[in-house]
Every structure is written in C-alpha cells, then in structure tokens.
Coordinates of C-alpha atoms in Angstrom, one line a residue:
Chain A
E152 CA 39.3 83.5 40.8
I153 CA 39.5 79.7 41.1
V154 CA 42.6 78.8 43.2
M155 CA 44.4 75.6 42.3
T156 CA 46.5 73.7 44.9
Q157 CA 48.7 70.7 44.3
S158 CA 50.2 68.2 46.7
P159 CA 52.8 67.2 47.5
A160 CA 55.2 70.0 46.5
T161 CA 57.9 67.5 45.9
L162 CA 57.6 63.7 45.4
S163 CA 60.6 61.5 45.6
V164 CA 60.2 58.3 43.7
S165 CA 62.4 55.4 42.6
P166 CA 62.3 54.4 38.9
G167 CA 59.7 51.8 38.3
E168 CA 57.6 52.9 41.2
R169 CA 54.1 54.5 41.0
A170 CA 53.6 58.2 41.5
T171 CA 50.3 59.8 42.6
L172 CA 49.9 63.6 42.3
S173 CA 47.0 65.5 43.6
C174 CA 45.3 68.7 42.5
R175 CA 42.4 70.5 44.2
A176 CA 40.3 73.4 42.9
S177 CA 38.7 76.0 45.2
Q178 CA 35.4 75.5 43.5
S179 CA 34.1 73.0 41.0
V180 CA 35.7 73.0 37.5
S181 CA 33.7 70.0 36.3
S182 CA 36.1 68.0 34.1
N183 CA 37.8 71.1 32.7
L184 CA 41.2 70.1 34.1
A185 CA 44.5 69.6 32.3
W186 CA 47.9 68.3 33.4
Y187 CA 51.2 69.4 32.0
Q188 CA 54.8 68.2 32.3
Q189 CA 57.7 70.6 32.3
K190 CA 61.4 69.7 32.2
P191 CA 64.2 72.2 32.9
G192 CA 64.7 74.7 30.0
Q193 CA 61.7 73.4 28.1
A194 CA 58.2 74.5 27.4
P195 CA 55.4 72.6 29.2
R196 CA 53.8 69.7 27.4
L197 CA 50.2 68.7 27.6
L198 CA 49.6 65.3 29.1
I199 CA 46.0 65.1 30.1
Y200 CA 42.9 67.2 29.2
G201 CA 39.3 66.8 30.2
A202 CA 40.6 65.4 33.5
S203 CA 41.2 61.9 32.1
T204 CA 42.0 62.0 28.3
R205 CA 45.6 61.5 27.3
A206 CA 46.9 63.9 24.7
T207 CA 48.4 62.7 21.5
G208 CA 51.5 60.6 21.9
I209 CA 51.3 60.4 25.7
P210 CA 52.2 57.0 27.1
A211 CA 49.6 54.9 28.7
R212 CA 51.5 54.9 32.0
F213 CA 50.0 58.4 32.5
S214 CA 46.4 58.5 33.7
G215 CA 44.2 61.2 35.1
S216 CA 41.0 61.0 37.2
G217 CA 38.6 63.1 39.1
S218 CA 36.0 65.7 38.6
G219 CA 34.6 68.7 40.4
T220 CA 37.3 69.8 42.8
E221 CA 39.5 66.8 43.3
F222 CA 41.9 65.4 40.7
T223 CA 44.7 62.9 40.5
L224 CA 47.5 62.3 38.0
T225 CA 49.0 58.8 38.3
I226 CA 52.2 57.6 36.7
S227 CA 52.1 53.9 36.9
S228 CA 55.8 53.0 36.6
L229 CA 58.2 56.0 36.6
Q230 CA 60.7 56.1 33.8
S231 CA 63.8 58.2 33.9
E232 CA 62.3 60.7 31.4
D233 CA 59.3 61.3 33.8
F234 CA 61.3 63.2 36.4
A235 CA 60.0 66.7 35.9
V236 CA 57.6 69.3 37.3
Y237 CA 53.9 68.6 36.8
Y238 CA 51.2 71.4 36.8
C239 CA 47.4 71.1 36.8
Q240 CA 45.3 73.8 35.2
Q241 CA 41.6 74.6 35.2
Y242 CA 39.9 76.0 32.1
N243 CA 36.3 75.9 33.4
N244 CA 36.5 79.6 34.3
W245 CA 37.9 82.1 31.9
Q246 CA 40.8 82.9 34.3
F247 CA 42.7 79.7 33.3
T248 CA 44.6 79.2 36.6
F249 CA 47.5 76.9 37.1
G250 CA 48.5 75.0 40.3
P251 CA 51.9 75.7 41.8
G252 CA 53.3 72.4 40.6
T253 CA 54.6 69.1 41.9
K254 CA 58.3 68.3 41.4
V255 CA 58.9 64.6 40.9
D256 CA 62.5 63.8 41.6
I257 CA 64.6 60.7 41.9
K258 CA 64.6 58.9 45.3
Chain B
E40 CA 53.5 70.1 12.5
V41 CA 52.2 72.9 14.7
Q42 CA 54.9 75.6 15.2
L43 CA 54.7 78.7 17.4
V44 CA 57.7 81.0 17.4
E45 CA 57.7 84.0 19.7
S46 CA 59.8 87.1 19.3
G47 CA 60.2 90.6 20.7
G48 CA 61.4 89.9 24.2
G49 CA 64.3 91.7 25.7
L50 CA 65.4 94.1 28.5
V51 CA 63.2 97.1 29.2
Q52 CA 63.1 99.6 32.0
P53 CA 60.3 99.8 34.5
G54 CA 57.4 101.8 33.0
G55 CA 58.5 100.9 29.5
S56 CA 56.7 99.0 26.7
L57 CA 57.3 96.0 24.7
R58 CA 55.4 94.2 21.9
L59 CA 55.7 90.4 21.7
S60 CA 54.8 88.5 18.5
C61 CA 54.1 84.9 17.8
A62 CA 54.3 83.4 14.3
A63 CA 52.1 80.4 13.9
S64 CA 52.4 77.7 11.2
G65 CA 51.3 74.1 10.6
F66 CA 47.6 74.6 11.3
T67 CA 44.7 76.9 10.3
F68 CA 45.5 79.8 12.7
S69 CA 42.1 81.5 12.2
S70 CA 40.3 78.4 13.6
Y71 CA 42.0 78.3 17.0
E72 CA 41.8 80.2 20.3
M73 CA 45.2 81.4 21.5
N74 CA 46.8 82.4 24.8
W75 CA 49.8 83.9 26.4
V76 CA 51.2 82.2 29.4
R77 CA 54.3 83.4 31.4
Q78 CA 56.8 81.9 33.8
A79 CA 58.9 84.0 36.1
P80 CA 62.5 82.7 36.7
G81 CA 62.3 79.7 38.9
K82 CA 58.6 80.0 39.4
G83 CA 55.4 78.3 38.1
L84 CA 53.1 79.0 35.2
E85 CA 50.8 82.0 35.1
W86 CA 48.1 82.4 32.4
V87 CA 48.2 86.0 31.1
S88 CA 45.6 86.4 28.3
Y89 CA 43.2 84.7 26.0
I90 CA 41.8 85.6 22.6
S91 CA 39.1 83.8 20.6
S92 CA 39.7 82.6 17.1
S93 CA 38.0 85.6 15.6
G94 CA 39.4 88.0 18.1
S95 CA 36.0 89.1 19.4
T96 CA 36.4 87.7 22.9
I97 CA 39.4 88.6 25.0
Y98 CA 40.3 87.9 28.7
Y99 CA 43.2 89.0 30.9
A100 CA 44.6 88.0 34.2
D101 CA 44.0 90.6 36.9
S102 CA 47.7 91.1 37.2
V103 CA 48.0 92.6 33.7
K104 CA 44.5 94.0 33.0
G105 CA 44.7 97.6 31.8
R106 CA 48.4 97.3 31.0
F107 CA 48.6 94.5 28.4
T108 CA 46.7 94.1 25.1
I109 CA 46.3 90.9 23.2
S110 CA 45.5 90.9 19.5
R111 CA 45.8 88.7 16.4
D112 CA 46.1 89.0 12.7
N113 CA 44.6 85.9 11.1
A114 CA 45.7 87.0 7.6
K115 CA 49.3 87.0 8.9
N116 CA 49.0 83.9 11.2
S117 CA 50.2 86.0 14.0
L118 CA 49.5 86.7 17.7
Y119 CA 50.6 89.7 19.6
L120 CA 50.9 91.0 23.2
Q121 CA 51.4 94.7 23.7
M122 CA 52.8 95.3 27.1
N123 CA 52.8 98.8 28.7
S124 CA 53.7 100.1 32.1
L125 CA 56.0 97.2 32.7
R126 CA 57.0 96.3 36.2
A127 CA 59.8 94.2 37.7
E128 CA 57.2 91.5 38.5
D129 CA 56.5 91.1 34.7
T130 CA 59.9 89.6 34.2
A131 CA 59.3 86.2 32.8
V132 CA 59.5 83.9 29.8
Y133 CA 56.4 84.5 27.8
Y134 CA 54.9 81.6 25.9
C135 CA 52.5 81.7 23.0
A136 CA 50.1 78.8 23.2
R137 CA 47.3 77.3 21.1
E138 CA 44.3 75.6 22.6
K139 CA 43.4 72.0 22.2
K140 CA 40.0 70.8 23.5
G141 CA 40.0 73.9 25.8
A142 CA 43.4 73.2 27.3
V143 CA 46.8 74.6 26.2
G144 CA 47.8 72.0 23.6
Y145 CA 50.8 73.5 21.9
W146 CA 53.4 75.9 23.2
G147 CA 56.1 78.0 21.7
Q148 CA 59.7 78.0 23.0
G149 CA 59.1 81.2 24.8
T150 CA 60.7 84.7 24.8
L151 CA 62.3 86.3 27.8
V152 CA 61.2 89.7 29.0
T153 CA 63.4 91.3 31.6
V154 CA 62.1 94.5 33.3
S155 CA 65.0 96.2 35.1
S156 CA 66.7 99.5 35.4

C-alpha cells in the first residue's frame, strides 16, 4: 500500500497571505495525484487532479505541482472561504490512499 | 448537473449488516467508474472500494475486504455497498463518489453508519 503523508498538520495563515501545503508518497505515483478541500459538515471538493490541473470552477489562486513522490498545493492569496482541511490522494495504485490532511486556519 | 444521493445508513449492532445505496443522475452512469469513500467522526478520508463502469473490475481496501461488497445496476443508475460483519471501527459517513480523470470528481452528501450496541 502506498502511504501518503502531508505537512504541516496545521497551517496558520493570515488572509491574503500565501499558503504552501506538502504531500509525499511512499513510492512514486507519477502524476496521479489529486487535492481536495473539505469544509466542516460538507463533502470534499476536488481542486486539482493530475498533480497540476485545476478542476472545473476552481479559482486560479489554487495551483498544484510535483511528480513522483513530492507534491505541493499552493494557495497564492488566501481568501476567507479557503480556510478548510486539504487532503491529497494518490490514484496511481488501485488502493486509492489519502493523506491525513492539512488544516488551514486563520492566524 | 451531477447528483449522487446516498441512502441506507443508520444504527446497527456489531456483527450486523447494512446495505447502502447511491442514486446517480445528471450523467451517463454506465460510462463512469465509481467509488465508496468513508470518513470516521473527526477523522480523515479513507477510500473503501472501487468498481469499473461495467462492474467487471472491483477493488477493496484491506480494512473491508471479505466483509463489504460493491455492486452497481447501470439500468437503475445505482451503486450499492453491502456491508456485513460490521465493527465499531466501520462507524463513519460513507460517500458515494464518481471518478473524473482518475480522481474522485464528484461526491454525494454522505450517509452516516453507526455501529454500536
């Protein structure tokens, strides 16, 4: 099973600042990596797939990068609606494992 | 508009069974791979099971293998999860989810399964 890790566990950021979230896979997942945003009481929402392609309707302030085992989600200028938990997920291997999540909260 | 509506959750005793259903609309159901993903209270996301568009290929997480069975009825635009030998650690919100470019592109609102005596 491919193990996904995320850092940091919690990221405190002021509105308007840049946020950088990291995700690491225990073995290469090529570019088969997605990022999701989840707010309390809601289902997750797909942000990024293919490591760097924004899903439909996702603002340009969200960007993804990386390949192999190291990936990054960047939020260029945090808006109030961006405070949430972010998960990465690999779908290279048929056990589609998720990372433990990074909570982005208000500083 | 893609819609996924889960049903069938509830309270069940340890060792019991439950069958979840997911009604899909707004897309050609028979053309898409589907998944079940769960989330225990206050915890992260855990992928549970995958089924190909035709139903010919199925995968399970190790934690549910041998106890859960995923299936679909393309004529009824429906996805199912039969859960047997339920344990306390199966307590979670269960999401029905449709793939998009390999990732989980669309999610239902979830149905809560509570395993407790």
